[in-house]
Coordinates of C-alpha atoms and ligand atoms in Angstrom, one line a residue:
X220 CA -27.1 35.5 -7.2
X221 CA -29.4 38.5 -6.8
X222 CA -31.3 38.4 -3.6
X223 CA -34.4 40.5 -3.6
X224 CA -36.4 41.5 -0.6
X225 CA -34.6 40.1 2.7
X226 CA -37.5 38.7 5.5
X227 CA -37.2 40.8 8.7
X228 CA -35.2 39.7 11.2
X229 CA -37.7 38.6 13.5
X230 CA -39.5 36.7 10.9
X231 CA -36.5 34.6 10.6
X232 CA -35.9 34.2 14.5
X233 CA -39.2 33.0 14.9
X234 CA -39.0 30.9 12.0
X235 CA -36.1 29.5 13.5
X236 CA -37.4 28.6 16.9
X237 CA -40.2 26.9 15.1
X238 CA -37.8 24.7 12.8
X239 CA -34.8 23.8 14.9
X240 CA -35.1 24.7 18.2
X241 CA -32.4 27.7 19.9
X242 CA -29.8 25.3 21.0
X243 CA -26.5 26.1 19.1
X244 CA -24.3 23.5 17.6
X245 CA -21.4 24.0 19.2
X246 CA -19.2 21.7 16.4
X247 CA -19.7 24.5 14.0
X248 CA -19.3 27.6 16.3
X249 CA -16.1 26.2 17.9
X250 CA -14.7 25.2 14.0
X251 CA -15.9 28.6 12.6
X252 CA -13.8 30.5 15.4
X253 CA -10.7 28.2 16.0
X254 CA -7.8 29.4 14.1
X255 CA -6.2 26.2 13.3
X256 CA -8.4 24.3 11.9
X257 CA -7.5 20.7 10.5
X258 CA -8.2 19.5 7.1
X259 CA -9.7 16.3 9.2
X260 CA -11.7 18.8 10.6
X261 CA -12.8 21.0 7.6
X262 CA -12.5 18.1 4.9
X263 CA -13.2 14.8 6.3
X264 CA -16.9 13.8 5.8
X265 CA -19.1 12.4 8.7
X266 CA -20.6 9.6 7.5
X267 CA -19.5 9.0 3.5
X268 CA -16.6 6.3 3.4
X269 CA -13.1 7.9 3.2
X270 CA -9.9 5.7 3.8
X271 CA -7.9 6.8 6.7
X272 CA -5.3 7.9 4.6
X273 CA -4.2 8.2 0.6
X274 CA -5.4 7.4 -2.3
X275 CA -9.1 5.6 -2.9
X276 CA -11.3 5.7 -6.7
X277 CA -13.8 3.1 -7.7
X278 CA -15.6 0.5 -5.3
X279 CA -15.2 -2.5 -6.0
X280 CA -16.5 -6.4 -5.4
X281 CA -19.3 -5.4 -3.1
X282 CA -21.3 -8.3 -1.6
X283 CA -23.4 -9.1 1.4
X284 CA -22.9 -12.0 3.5
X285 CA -23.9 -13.1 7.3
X286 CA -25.1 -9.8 7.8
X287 CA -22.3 -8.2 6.6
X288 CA -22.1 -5.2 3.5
X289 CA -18.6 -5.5 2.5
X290 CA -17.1 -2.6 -0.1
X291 CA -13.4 -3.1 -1.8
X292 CA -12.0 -0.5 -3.4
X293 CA -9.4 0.8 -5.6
X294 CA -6.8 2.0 -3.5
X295 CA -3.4 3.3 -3.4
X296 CA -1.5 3.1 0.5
X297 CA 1.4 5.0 -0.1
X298 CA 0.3 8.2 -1.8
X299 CA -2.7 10.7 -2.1
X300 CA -2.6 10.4 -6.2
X301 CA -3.4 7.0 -8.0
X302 CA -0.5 4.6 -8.2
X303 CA -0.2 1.0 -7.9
X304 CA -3.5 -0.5 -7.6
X305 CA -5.1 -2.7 -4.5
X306 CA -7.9 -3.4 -3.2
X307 CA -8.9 -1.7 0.2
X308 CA -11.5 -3.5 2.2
X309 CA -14.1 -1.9 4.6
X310 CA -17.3 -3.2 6.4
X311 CA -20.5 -2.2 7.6
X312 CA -23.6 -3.9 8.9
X313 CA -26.1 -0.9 7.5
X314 CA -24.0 1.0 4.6
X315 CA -24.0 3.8 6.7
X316 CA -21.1 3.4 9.1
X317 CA -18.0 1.8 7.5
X318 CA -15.4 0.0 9.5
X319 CA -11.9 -0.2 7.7
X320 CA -10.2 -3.3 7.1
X321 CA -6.6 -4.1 6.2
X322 CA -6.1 -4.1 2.5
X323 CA -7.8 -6.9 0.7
X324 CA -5.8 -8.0 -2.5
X325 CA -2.3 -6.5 -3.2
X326 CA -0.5 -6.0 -6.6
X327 CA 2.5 -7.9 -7.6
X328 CA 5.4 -5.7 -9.2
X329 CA 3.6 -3.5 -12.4
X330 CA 1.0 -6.2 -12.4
X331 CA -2.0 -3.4 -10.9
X332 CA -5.6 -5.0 -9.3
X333 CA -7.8 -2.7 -11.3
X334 CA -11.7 -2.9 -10.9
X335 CA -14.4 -5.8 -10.5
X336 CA -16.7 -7.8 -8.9
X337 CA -17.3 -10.1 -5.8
X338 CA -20.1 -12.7 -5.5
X339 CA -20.5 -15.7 -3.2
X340 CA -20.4 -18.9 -4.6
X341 CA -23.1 -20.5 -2.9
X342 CA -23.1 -24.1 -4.5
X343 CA -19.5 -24.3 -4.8
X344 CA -19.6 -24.2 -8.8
X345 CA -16.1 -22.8 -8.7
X346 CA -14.6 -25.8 -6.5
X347 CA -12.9 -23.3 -4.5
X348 CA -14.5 -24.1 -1.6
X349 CA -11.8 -25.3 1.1
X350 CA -14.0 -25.7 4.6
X351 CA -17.6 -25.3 5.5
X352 CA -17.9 -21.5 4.8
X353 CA -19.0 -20.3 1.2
X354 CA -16.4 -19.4 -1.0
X355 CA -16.6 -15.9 -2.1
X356 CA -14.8 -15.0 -5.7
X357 CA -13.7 -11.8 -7.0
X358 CA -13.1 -11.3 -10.7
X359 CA -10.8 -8.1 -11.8
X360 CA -8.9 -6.6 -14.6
X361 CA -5.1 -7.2 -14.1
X362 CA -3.5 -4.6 -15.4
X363 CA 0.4 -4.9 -16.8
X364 CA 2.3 -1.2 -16.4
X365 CA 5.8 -3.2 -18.0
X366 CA 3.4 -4.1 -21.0
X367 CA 1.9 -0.8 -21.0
X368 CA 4.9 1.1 -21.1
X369 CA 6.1 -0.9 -23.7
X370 CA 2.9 0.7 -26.2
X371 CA 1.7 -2.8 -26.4
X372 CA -2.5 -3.6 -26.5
X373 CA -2.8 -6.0 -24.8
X374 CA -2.2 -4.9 -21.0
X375 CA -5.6 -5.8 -19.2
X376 CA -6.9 -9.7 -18.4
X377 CA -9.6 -11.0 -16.5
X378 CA -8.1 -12.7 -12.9
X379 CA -9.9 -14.2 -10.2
X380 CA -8.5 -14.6 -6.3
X381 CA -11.1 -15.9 -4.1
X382 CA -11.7 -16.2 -0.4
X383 CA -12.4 -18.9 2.5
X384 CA -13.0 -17.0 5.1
X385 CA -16.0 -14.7 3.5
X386 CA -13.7 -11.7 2.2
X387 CA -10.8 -11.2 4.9
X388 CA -8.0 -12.6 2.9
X389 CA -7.7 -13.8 -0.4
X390 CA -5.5 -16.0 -2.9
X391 CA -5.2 -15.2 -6.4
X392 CA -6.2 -18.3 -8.5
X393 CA -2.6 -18.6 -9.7
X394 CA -3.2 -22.4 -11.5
X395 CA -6.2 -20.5 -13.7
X396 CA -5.5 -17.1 -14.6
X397 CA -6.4 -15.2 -16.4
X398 CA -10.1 -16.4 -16.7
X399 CA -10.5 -14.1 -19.5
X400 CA -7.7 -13.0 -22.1
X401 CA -7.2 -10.0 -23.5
X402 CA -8.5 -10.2 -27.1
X403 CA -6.5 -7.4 -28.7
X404 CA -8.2 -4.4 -26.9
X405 CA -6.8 -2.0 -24.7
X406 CA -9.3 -1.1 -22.3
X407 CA -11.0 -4.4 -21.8
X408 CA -11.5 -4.2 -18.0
X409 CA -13.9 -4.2 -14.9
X410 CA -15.9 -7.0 -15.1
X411 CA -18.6 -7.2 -13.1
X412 CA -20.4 -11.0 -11.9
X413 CA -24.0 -11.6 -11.8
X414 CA -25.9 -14.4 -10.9
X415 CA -28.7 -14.9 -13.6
X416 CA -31.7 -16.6 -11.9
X417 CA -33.5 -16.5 -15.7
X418 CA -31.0 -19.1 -17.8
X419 CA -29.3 -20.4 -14.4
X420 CA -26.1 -19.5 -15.6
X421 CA -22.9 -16.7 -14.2
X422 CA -22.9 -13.9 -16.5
X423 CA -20.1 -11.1 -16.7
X424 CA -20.7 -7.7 -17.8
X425 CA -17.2 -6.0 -19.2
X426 CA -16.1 -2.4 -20.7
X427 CA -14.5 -2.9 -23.8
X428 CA -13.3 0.7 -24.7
X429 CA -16.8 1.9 -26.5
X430 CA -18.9 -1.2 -25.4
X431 CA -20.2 -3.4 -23.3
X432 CA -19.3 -7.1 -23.8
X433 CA -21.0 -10.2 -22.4
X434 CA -20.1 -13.4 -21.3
X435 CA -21.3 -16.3 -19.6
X436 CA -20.2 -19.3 -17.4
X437 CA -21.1 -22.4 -15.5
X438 CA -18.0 -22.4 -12.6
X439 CA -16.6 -19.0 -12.6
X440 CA -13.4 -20.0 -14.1
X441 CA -14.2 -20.7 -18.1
X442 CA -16.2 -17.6 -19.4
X443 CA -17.6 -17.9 -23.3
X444 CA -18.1 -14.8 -25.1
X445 CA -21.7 -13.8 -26.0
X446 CA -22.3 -10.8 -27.5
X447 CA -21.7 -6.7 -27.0
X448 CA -23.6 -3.9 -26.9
X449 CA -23.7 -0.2 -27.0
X450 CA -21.2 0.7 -30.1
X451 CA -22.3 3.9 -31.2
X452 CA -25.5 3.8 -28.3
X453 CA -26.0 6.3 -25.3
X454 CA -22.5 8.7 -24.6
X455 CA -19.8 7.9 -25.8
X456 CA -17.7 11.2 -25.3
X457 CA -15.1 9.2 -23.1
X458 CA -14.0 5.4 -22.4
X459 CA -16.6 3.3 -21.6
X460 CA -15.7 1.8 -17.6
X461 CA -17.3 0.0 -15.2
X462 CA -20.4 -1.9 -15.9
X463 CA -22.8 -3.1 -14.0
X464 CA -25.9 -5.4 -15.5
X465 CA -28.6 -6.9 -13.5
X466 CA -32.5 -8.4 -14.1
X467 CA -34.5 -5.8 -12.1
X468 CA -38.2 -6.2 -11.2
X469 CA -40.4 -3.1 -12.3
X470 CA -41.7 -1.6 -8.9
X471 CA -45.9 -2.3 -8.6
X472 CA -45.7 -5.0 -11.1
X473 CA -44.3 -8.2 -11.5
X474 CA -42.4 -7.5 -14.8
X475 CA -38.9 -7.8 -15.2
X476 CA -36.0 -5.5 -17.2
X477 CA -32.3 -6.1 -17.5
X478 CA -30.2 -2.8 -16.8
X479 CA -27.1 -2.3 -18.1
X480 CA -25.2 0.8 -15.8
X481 CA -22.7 2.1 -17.7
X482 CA -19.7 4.8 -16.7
X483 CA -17.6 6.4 -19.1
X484 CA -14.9 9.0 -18.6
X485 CA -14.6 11.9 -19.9
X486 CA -18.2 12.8 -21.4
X487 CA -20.4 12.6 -18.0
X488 CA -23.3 14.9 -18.0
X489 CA -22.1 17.9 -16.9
X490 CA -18.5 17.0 -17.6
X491 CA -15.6 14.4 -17.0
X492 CA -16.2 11.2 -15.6
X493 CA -20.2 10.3 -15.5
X494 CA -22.6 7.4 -14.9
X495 CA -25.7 6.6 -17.8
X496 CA -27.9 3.7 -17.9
X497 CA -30.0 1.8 -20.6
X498 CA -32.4 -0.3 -19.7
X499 CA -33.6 -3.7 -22.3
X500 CA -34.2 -7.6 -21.6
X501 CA -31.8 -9.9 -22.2
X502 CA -32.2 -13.8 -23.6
X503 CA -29.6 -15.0 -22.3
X504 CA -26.9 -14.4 -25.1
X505 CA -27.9 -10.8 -26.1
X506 CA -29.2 -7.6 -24.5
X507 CA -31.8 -5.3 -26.7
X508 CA -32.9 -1.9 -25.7
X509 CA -36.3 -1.3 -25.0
X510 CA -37.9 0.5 -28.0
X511 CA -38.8 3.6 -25.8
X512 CA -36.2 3.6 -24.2
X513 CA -33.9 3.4 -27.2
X514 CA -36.0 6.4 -28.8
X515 CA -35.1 8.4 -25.7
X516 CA -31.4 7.6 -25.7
X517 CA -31.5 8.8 -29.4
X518 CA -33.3 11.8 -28.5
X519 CA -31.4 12.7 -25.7
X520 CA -28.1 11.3 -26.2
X521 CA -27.7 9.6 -22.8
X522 CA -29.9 8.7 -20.1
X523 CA -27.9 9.8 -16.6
X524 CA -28.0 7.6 -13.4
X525 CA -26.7 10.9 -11.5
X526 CA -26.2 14.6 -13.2
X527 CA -23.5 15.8 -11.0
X528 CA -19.5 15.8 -11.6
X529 CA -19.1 13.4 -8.7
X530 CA -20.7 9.6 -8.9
X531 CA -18.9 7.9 -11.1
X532 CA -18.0 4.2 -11.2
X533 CA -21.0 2.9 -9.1
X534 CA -22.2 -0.2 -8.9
X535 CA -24.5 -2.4 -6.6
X536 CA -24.2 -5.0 -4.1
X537 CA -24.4 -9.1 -5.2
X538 CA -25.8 -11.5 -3.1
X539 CA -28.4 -9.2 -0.6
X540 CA -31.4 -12.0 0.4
X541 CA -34.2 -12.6 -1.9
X542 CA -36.2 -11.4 1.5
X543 CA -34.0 -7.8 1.4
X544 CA -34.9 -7.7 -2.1
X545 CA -33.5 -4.0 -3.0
X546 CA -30.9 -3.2 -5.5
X547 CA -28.2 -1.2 -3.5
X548 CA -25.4 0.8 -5.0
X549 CA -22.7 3.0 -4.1
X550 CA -20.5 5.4 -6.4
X551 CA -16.9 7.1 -5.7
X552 CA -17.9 11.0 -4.9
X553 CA -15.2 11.7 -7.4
X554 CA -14.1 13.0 -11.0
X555 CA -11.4 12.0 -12.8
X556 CA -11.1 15.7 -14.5
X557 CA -9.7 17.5 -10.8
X558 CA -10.4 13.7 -8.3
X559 CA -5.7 13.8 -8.0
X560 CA -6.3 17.8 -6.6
X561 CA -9.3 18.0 -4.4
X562 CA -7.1 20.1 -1.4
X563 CA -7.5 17.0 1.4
X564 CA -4.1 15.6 1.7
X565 CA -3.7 12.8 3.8
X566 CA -6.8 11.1 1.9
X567 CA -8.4 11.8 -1.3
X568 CA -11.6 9.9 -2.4
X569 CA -14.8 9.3 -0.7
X570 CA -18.4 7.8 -1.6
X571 CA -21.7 8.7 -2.1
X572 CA -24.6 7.4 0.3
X573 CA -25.3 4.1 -0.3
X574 CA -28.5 3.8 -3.1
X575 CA -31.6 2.3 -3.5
X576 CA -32.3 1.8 -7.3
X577 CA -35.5 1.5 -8.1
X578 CA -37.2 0.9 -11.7
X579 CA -40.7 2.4 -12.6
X580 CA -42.7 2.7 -15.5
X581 CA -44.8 5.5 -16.8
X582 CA -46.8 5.0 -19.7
X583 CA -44.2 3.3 -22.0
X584 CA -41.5 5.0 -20.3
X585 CA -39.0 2.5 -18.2
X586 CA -36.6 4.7 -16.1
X587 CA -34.7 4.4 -12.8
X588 CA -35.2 6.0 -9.5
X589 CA -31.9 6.3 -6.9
X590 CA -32.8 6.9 -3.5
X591 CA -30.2 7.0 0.0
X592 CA -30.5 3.7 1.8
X593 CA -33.5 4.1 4.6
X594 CA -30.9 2.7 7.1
X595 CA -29.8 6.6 7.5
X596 CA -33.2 7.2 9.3
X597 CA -31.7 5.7 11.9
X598 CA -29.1 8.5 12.5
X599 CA -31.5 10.9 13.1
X600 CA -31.1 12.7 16.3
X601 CA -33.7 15.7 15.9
X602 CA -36.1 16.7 13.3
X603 CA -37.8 19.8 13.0
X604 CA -40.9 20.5 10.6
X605 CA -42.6 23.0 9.3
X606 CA -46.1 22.6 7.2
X607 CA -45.8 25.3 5.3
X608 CA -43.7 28.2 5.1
X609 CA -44.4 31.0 2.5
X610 CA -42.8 33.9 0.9
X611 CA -40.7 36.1 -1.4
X612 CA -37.3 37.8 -1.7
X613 CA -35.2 35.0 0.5
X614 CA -36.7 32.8 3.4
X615 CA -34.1 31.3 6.1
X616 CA -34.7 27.8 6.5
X617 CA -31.5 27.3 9.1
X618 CA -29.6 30.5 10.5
X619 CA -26.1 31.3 11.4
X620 CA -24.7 27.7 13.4
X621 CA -28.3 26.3 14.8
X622 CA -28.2 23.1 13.2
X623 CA -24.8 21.5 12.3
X624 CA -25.3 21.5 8.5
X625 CA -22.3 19.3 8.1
X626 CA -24.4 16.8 8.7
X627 CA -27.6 16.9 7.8
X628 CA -31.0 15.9 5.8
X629 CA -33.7 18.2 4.6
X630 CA -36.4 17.4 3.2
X631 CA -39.4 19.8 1.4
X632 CA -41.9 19.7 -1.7
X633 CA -42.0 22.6 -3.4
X634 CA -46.3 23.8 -4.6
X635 CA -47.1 26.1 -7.0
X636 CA -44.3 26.4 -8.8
X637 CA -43.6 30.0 -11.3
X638 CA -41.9 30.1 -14.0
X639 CA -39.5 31.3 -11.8
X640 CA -36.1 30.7 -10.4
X641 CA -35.8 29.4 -7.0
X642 CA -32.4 29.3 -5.6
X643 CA -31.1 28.0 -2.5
X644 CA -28.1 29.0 -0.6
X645 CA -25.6 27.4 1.6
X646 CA -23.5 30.3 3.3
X647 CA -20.7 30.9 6.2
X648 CA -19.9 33.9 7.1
X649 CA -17.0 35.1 5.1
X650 CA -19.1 35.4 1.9
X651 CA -18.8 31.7 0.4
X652 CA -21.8 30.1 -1.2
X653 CA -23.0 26.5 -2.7
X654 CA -26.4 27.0 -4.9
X655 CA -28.2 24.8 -6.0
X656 CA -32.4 24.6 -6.7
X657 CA -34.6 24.9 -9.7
X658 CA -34.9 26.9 -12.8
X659 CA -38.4 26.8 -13.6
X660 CA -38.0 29.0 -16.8
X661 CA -35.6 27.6 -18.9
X662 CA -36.3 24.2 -16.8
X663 CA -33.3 22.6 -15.3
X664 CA -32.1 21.5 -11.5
X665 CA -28.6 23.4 -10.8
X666 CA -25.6 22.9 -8.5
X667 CA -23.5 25.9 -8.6
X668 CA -20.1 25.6 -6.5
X669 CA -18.5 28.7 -8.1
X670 CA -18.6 31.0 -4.8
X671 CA -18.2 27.3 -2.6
X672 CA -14.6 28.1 -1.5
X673 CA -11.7 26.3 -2.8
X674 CA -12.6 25.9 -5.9
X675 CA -8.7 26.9 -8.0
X676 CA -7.1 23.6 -8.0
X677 CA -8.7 22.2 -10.7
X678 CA -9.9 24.8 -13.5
X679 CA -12.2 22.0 -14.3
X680 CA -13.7 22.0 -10.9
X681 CA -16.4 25.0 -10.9
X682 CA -16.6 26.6 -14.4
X683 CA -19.2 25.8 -15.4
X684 CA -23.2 25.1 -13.3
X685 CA -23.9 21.6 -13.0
X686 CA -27.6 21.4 -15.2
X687 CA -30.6 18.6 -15.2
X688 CA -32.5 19.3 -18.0
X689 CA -36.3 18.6 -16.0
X690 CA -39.2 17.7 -18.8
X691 CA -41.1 20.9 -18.9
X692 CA -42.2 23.6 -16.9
X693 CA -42.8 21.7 -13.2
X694 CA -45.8 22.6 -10.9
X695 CA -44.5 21.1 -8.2
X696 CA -41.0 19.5 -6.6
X697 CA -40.1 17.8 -4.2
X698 CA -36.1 17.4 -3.0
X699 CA -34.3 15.1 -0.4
X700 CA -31.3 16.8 0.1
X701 CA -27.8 15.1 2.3
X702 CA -25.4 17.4 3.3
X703 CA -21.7 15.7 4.9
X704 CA -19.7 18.9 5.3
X705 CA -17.9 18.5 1.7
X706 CA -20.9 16.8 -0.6
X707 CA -24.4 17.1 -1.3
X708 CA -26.5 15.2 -2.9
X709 CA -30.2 16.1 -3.9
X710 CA -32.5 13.4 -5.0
X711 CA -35.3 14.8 -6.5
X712 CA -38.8 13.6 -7.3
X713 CA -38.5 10.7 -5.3
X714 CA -35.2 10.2 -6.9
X715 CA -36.3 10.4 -10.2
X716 CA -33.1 12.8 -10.8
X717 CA -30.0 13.1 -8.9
X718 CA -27.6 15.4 -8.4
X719 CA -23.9 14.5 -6.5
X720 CA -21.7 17.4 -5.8
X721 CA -18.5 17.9 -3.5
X722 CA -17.2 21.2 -2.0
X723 CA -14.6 22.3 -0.1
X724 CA -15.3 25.6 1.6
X725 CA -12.8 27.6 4.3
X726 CA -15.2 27.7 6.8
X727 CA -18.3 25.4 7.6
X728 CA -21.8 26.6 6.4
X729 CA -23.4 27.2 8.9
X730 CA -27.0 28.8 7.4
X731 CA -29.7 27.9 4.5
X732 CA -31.9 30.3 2.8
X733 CA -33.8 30.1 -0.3
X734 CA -35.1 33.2 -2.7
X735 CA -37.0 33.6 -5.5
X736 CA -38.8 36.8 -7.2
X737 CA -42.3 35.0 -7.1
X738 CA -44.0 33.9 -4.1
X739 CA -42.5 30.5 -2.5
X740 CA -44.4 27.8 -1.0
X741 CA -42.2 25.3 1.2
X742 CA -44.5 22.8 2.4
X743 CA -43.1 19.5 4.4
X744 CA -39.7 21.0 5.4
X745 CA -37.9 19.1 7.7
X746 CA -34.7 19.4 9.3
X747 CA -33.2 16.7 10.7
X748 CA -29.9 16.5 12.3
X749 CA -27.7 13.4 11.9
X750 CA -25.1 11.8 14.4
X751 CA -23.1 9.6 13.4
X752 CA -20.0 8.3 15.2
Ligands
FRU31 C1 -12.4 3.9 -13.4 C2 -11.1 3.1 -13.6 C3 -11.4 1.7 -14.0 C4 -10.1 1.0 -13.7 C5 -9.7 1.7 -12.4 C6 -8.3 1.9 -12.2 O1 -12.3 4.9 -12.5 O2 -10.3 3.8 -14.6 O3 -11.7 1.6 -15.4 O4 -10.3 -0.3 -13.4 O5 -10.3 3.0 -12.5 O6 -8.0 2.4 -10.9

C-alpha cells in the first residue's frame, strides 16, 4: 500500500486527544516490549469462544433455555488437529462471555459425533421426558471410521441422544437409532431440527453431498422424507455441509420467508470453506426459491451470508422466546483450507461474535442482514467520538498503544465517497499490516492479511485479497468493525455485507490509520474500548 501525504504530527496528537483520551493501555505496551511472550498472550482472543485446549470446528446443537445460550461443538480433547469427534459444551447467559463445560456427548470406538442440532421438546412429543424438566434432544450425524476405511458409502446416520437435565449430560437413544438411515450417500450428515409453527410439525434440514434434503416428523424419533433442494442451485464448488432452515419474518412487515443457510467446503467466496444462503417459502413438503432471488443466484452464482475465509458452518439458536424474537447465529472463525495450521498450539478453533440475522426487502429484492449481538454494548468501557474528521494522504484514527485494539469496536460512515480507494491500516511497529476498506473504482470491500504476520503456514492462508463485490459505485458507507486481537470482522451497511477474517501477527497492533488519494470524510467515528473478563 502506497501512502501519500502523511498528516503532521501534531494533527494526529490532537486528533488523538480528541478521540481516545492520553491514557496508554498498558496490556499492549507491556506485550509489545516483553520478550517472552505467550501464544495465550499473542493468540488467544478476548472475548470469541476458544476451548481451553485442542482441537474445536463447527458449533453445534445450540439452544436457549432458563436463561441459558448453550453452544456444543465439534471437538477433539486430545489433540490440536481434528480426530475423533465429540461434542464440547459451553454456556453463556448473553453470547458474549462463554463458560466451558465438560464435554457433552463422547464417541464410541470409530463411531465419530459429527455435527447437528439441539431443540427442547417442550410438549414431550419425543416421550423422553423422565422428570419435571423439558427434555432437550439432539440429532447428529454418526459417523463410522471402520466403515469408512473400508471404501464403503454408507458411513453417516442420523442419531439422537437426549438430555434430562437441560443439556449437562446426555444418553444416546440406544433402543432407536439411527432415526434416519443412510440411503446410499456418502455425505448425508448435519441435520439440523426446527420447530415449524406454519404446518405444526418437526422438520429437519440435512446436507446430502450437493443438496439439501428435507424431512419431517411428529415425535423426533420417525422422520419421513420430503423433498431436496439445491442440485445444480447457488455454489456448488465444494460439499454441501451444514444447513440450517428456518421461517423468518421480513423486518417492517409482517411477511414471512423460509431461509435455507447453506455451507459448503471448498468453493466459499473468496476460497475454501464458505457460508451462502437462499431465501424461498416452503409448504410444508417443498421449498421454492423466490423468483428474484433465484434470478440473482443465477446471475451471481451464490448469494454469501459472510465474504471472508473464516465463518463457516454457522448456524442459529432454537428455542429463544417468541418475546426475544431475534434469529441469532454463530459460525467457527475458521477454514478448512489452513484451520489444522493456524500457529496457536494448545487450541485451535474459535468463533465469530454471536449474529443477529435479519431479513429485509428492497423493491423485489429479499436478502439477509448479519449484525453482532447488541449484548456486546455492554462491554463497553470507554467511547470516544468524533463528528467529523476530514482529509487526504493518511488520517490516524488510533496511535501507537492508546487504545488496546485487541479489543475493540469502531464504528464510522463514510460521505462523499470518490471513485477512489480508501484503505485502512492496522500496524505494530515492526512493519506488519491487516488492510482492509473500500475500493470505490472497481467496487469491492477488501481484507488483505498479506503483510498481517504469520501468514506461511498455510500457502492458502494470504494469497490472494479477500473481495465483496458492492453493487456499484457507493456514495456513502458505513462499517461496524470488531477487532479480538486475531479476528476482525466488518459488517457493513448495517450488515448488509460481512466480512470475517483471522490474523496472527508477531506483535499486537497497536495503531489505525486510514488513506486515500481523494479527500476523506469520517463522520460518526467512535472508539470504543471493550473489557471483557
Ligand atoms: C463441517 C464438517 C461437518 C461434519 C463435521 C465433522 O466443518 O465437515 O460436515 O459434521 O465438520 O467434524
Amino acid at each position: 500500500m502506497k501512502l501519500k501525504k502523511h498528516l503532521s504530527l501534531t494533527f494526529c496528537s490532537v486528533l488523538f486527544v480528541s478521540i481516545v483520551g492520553c491514557k496508554p493501555y498498558s496490556a499492549t505496551a507491556q506485550m509489545a516490549s516483553t520478550t517472552t511472550v505467550t501464544e495465550e498472550q499473542m493468540y488467544r482472543p478476548n472475548f470469541h469462544f476458544t476451548p481451553q485446549k485442542s482441537w474445536m470446528n463447527d458449533p453445534n446443537g445450540m439452544f436457549f433455555a432458563n436463561g441459558i445460550y448453550h453452544l456444543f461443538y465439534q471437538y477433539y480433547p486430545d489433540g490440536n488437529v481434528w480426530g475423533p469427534m465429540h461434542w464440547g459444551h459451553a454456556i453463556s447467559k448473553d453470547m458474549i462471555k462463554w463458560e466451558e463445560k465438560p464435554i457433552a456427548i463422547y464417541p464410541d470406538k470409530d463411531k465419530y459425533i459429527f455435527s447437528g442440532s439441539a431443540v427442547v421438546d417442550s410438549n414431550n412429543t419425543s416421550g423422553l421426558k423422565k422428570g419435571a424438566i423439558d427434555p432437550i434432544i439432539a440429532i447428529y450425524t454418526l459417523h463410522d471410521m471402520t466403515k469408512e476405511k473400508e471404501g464403503k458409502l454408507d458411513i453417516e446416520q442420523q442419531d439422537l441422544a437426549y438430555s434430562n437435565d437441560n443439556g449437562f449430560t446426555w444418553e444416546k437413544f440406544e433402543a432407536g437409532n439411527p432415526v434416519i438411515k443412510n440411503p446410499g450417500i456418502r455425505d448425508f450428515r448435519d441435520p439440523k431440527v426446527t420447530w415449524d409453527d406454519t404446518h405444526k410439525q418437526w422438520i429437519m434440514v440435512l446436507a446430502a453431498q450437493d443438496k439439501a434434503q428435507f424431512y419431517k416428523s411428529k415425535n423426533l424419533k420417525n422422520w419421513e422424507y420430503l423433498s431436496d433442494f439445491g442440485k445444480n442451485i447457488g455454489a456448488h464448488g465444494g460439499v454441501w455441509e451444514c444447513p440450517d432452515f428456518f421461517q423468518m419474518k421480513v423486518e417492517g412487515s409482517n411477511e414471512t420467508k423460509w431461509v435455507l443457510i447453506q455451507s459448503l467446503n471448498p468453493g466459499g467466496a473468496n476460497g475454501g470453506s464458505g457460508t451462502q444462503y437462499f431465501i424461498g417459502d416452503f409448504d410444508g413438503t417443498t421449498f421454492t426459491l423466490d423468483t428474484n432471488f433465484s434470478q440473482r443466484v443465477a446471475e451471481k452464482k451464490a448469494i454469501w451470508l459472510d465474504y471472508g475465509k473464516d465463518n463457516y458452518a454457522g448456524v442459529t439458536w432454537s428455542n429463544i422466546p417468541k418475546a426475544d424474537g431475534r434469529k441469532l447465529f454463530i459460525g467457527w472463525m475458521s477454514n478448512w483450507d489452513y484451520g489444522q495450521q493456524v500457529p496457536t498450539l494448545g487450541w485451535r478453533g474459535s468463533n465469530t461474535i454471536a449474529r443477529e440475522i435479519k431479513l429485509v426487502k428492497n423493491g423485489d429484492n429479499y436478502s439477509l442482514k448479519s449484525n453482532p449481538v447488541r449484548e456486546i454494548n455492554n462491554y463497553i468501557t470507554k467511547t470516544s467520538k468524533v463528528k467529523l474528521l476530514k482529509g487526504s494522504g493518511t488520517l490516524s484514527l488510533v496511535s501507537e498503544g492508546k487504545i488496546d485494539l485487541a479489543k475493540a469496536i469502531v464504528n464510522f460512515k463514510m460521505t462523499n465517497l470518490k471513485q477512489d480507494s480508501y484503505t485502512f491500516t492496522l500496524s505494530n511497529n515492526i512493519g506488519e499490516s491487516l488492510s482492509f476498506g473500500i475500493n470505490n473504482t472497481d467496487g469491492y470491500l477488501f481484507v488483505d492479511r498479506s503483510k498481517s504476520g504469520k501468514i506461511d503456514f498455510s500457502e492458502k492462508f494470504a494469497a490472494t485479497m479477500t473481495k465483496a463485490i458492492l453493487d456499484g459505485n457507493q456514495k456513502e458507507a458505513s462499517f461496524k468493525i470488531i477487532l479480538d486481537k486475531t479476528s476482525i470482522e466488518i459488517f457493513y451497511n448495517d450488515g448488509e455485507k460481512v466480512i470475517t477474517e483471522i490474523f496472527f501477527p508477531n506483535q499486537p497492533f497497536t495503531a489505525l490509520s486510514v488513506s486515500s488519494n481523494s479527500e476523506m470524510e469520517l463522520t460518526n467515528l467512535e472508539i470504543n474500548q471493550l473489557n471483557i473478563n
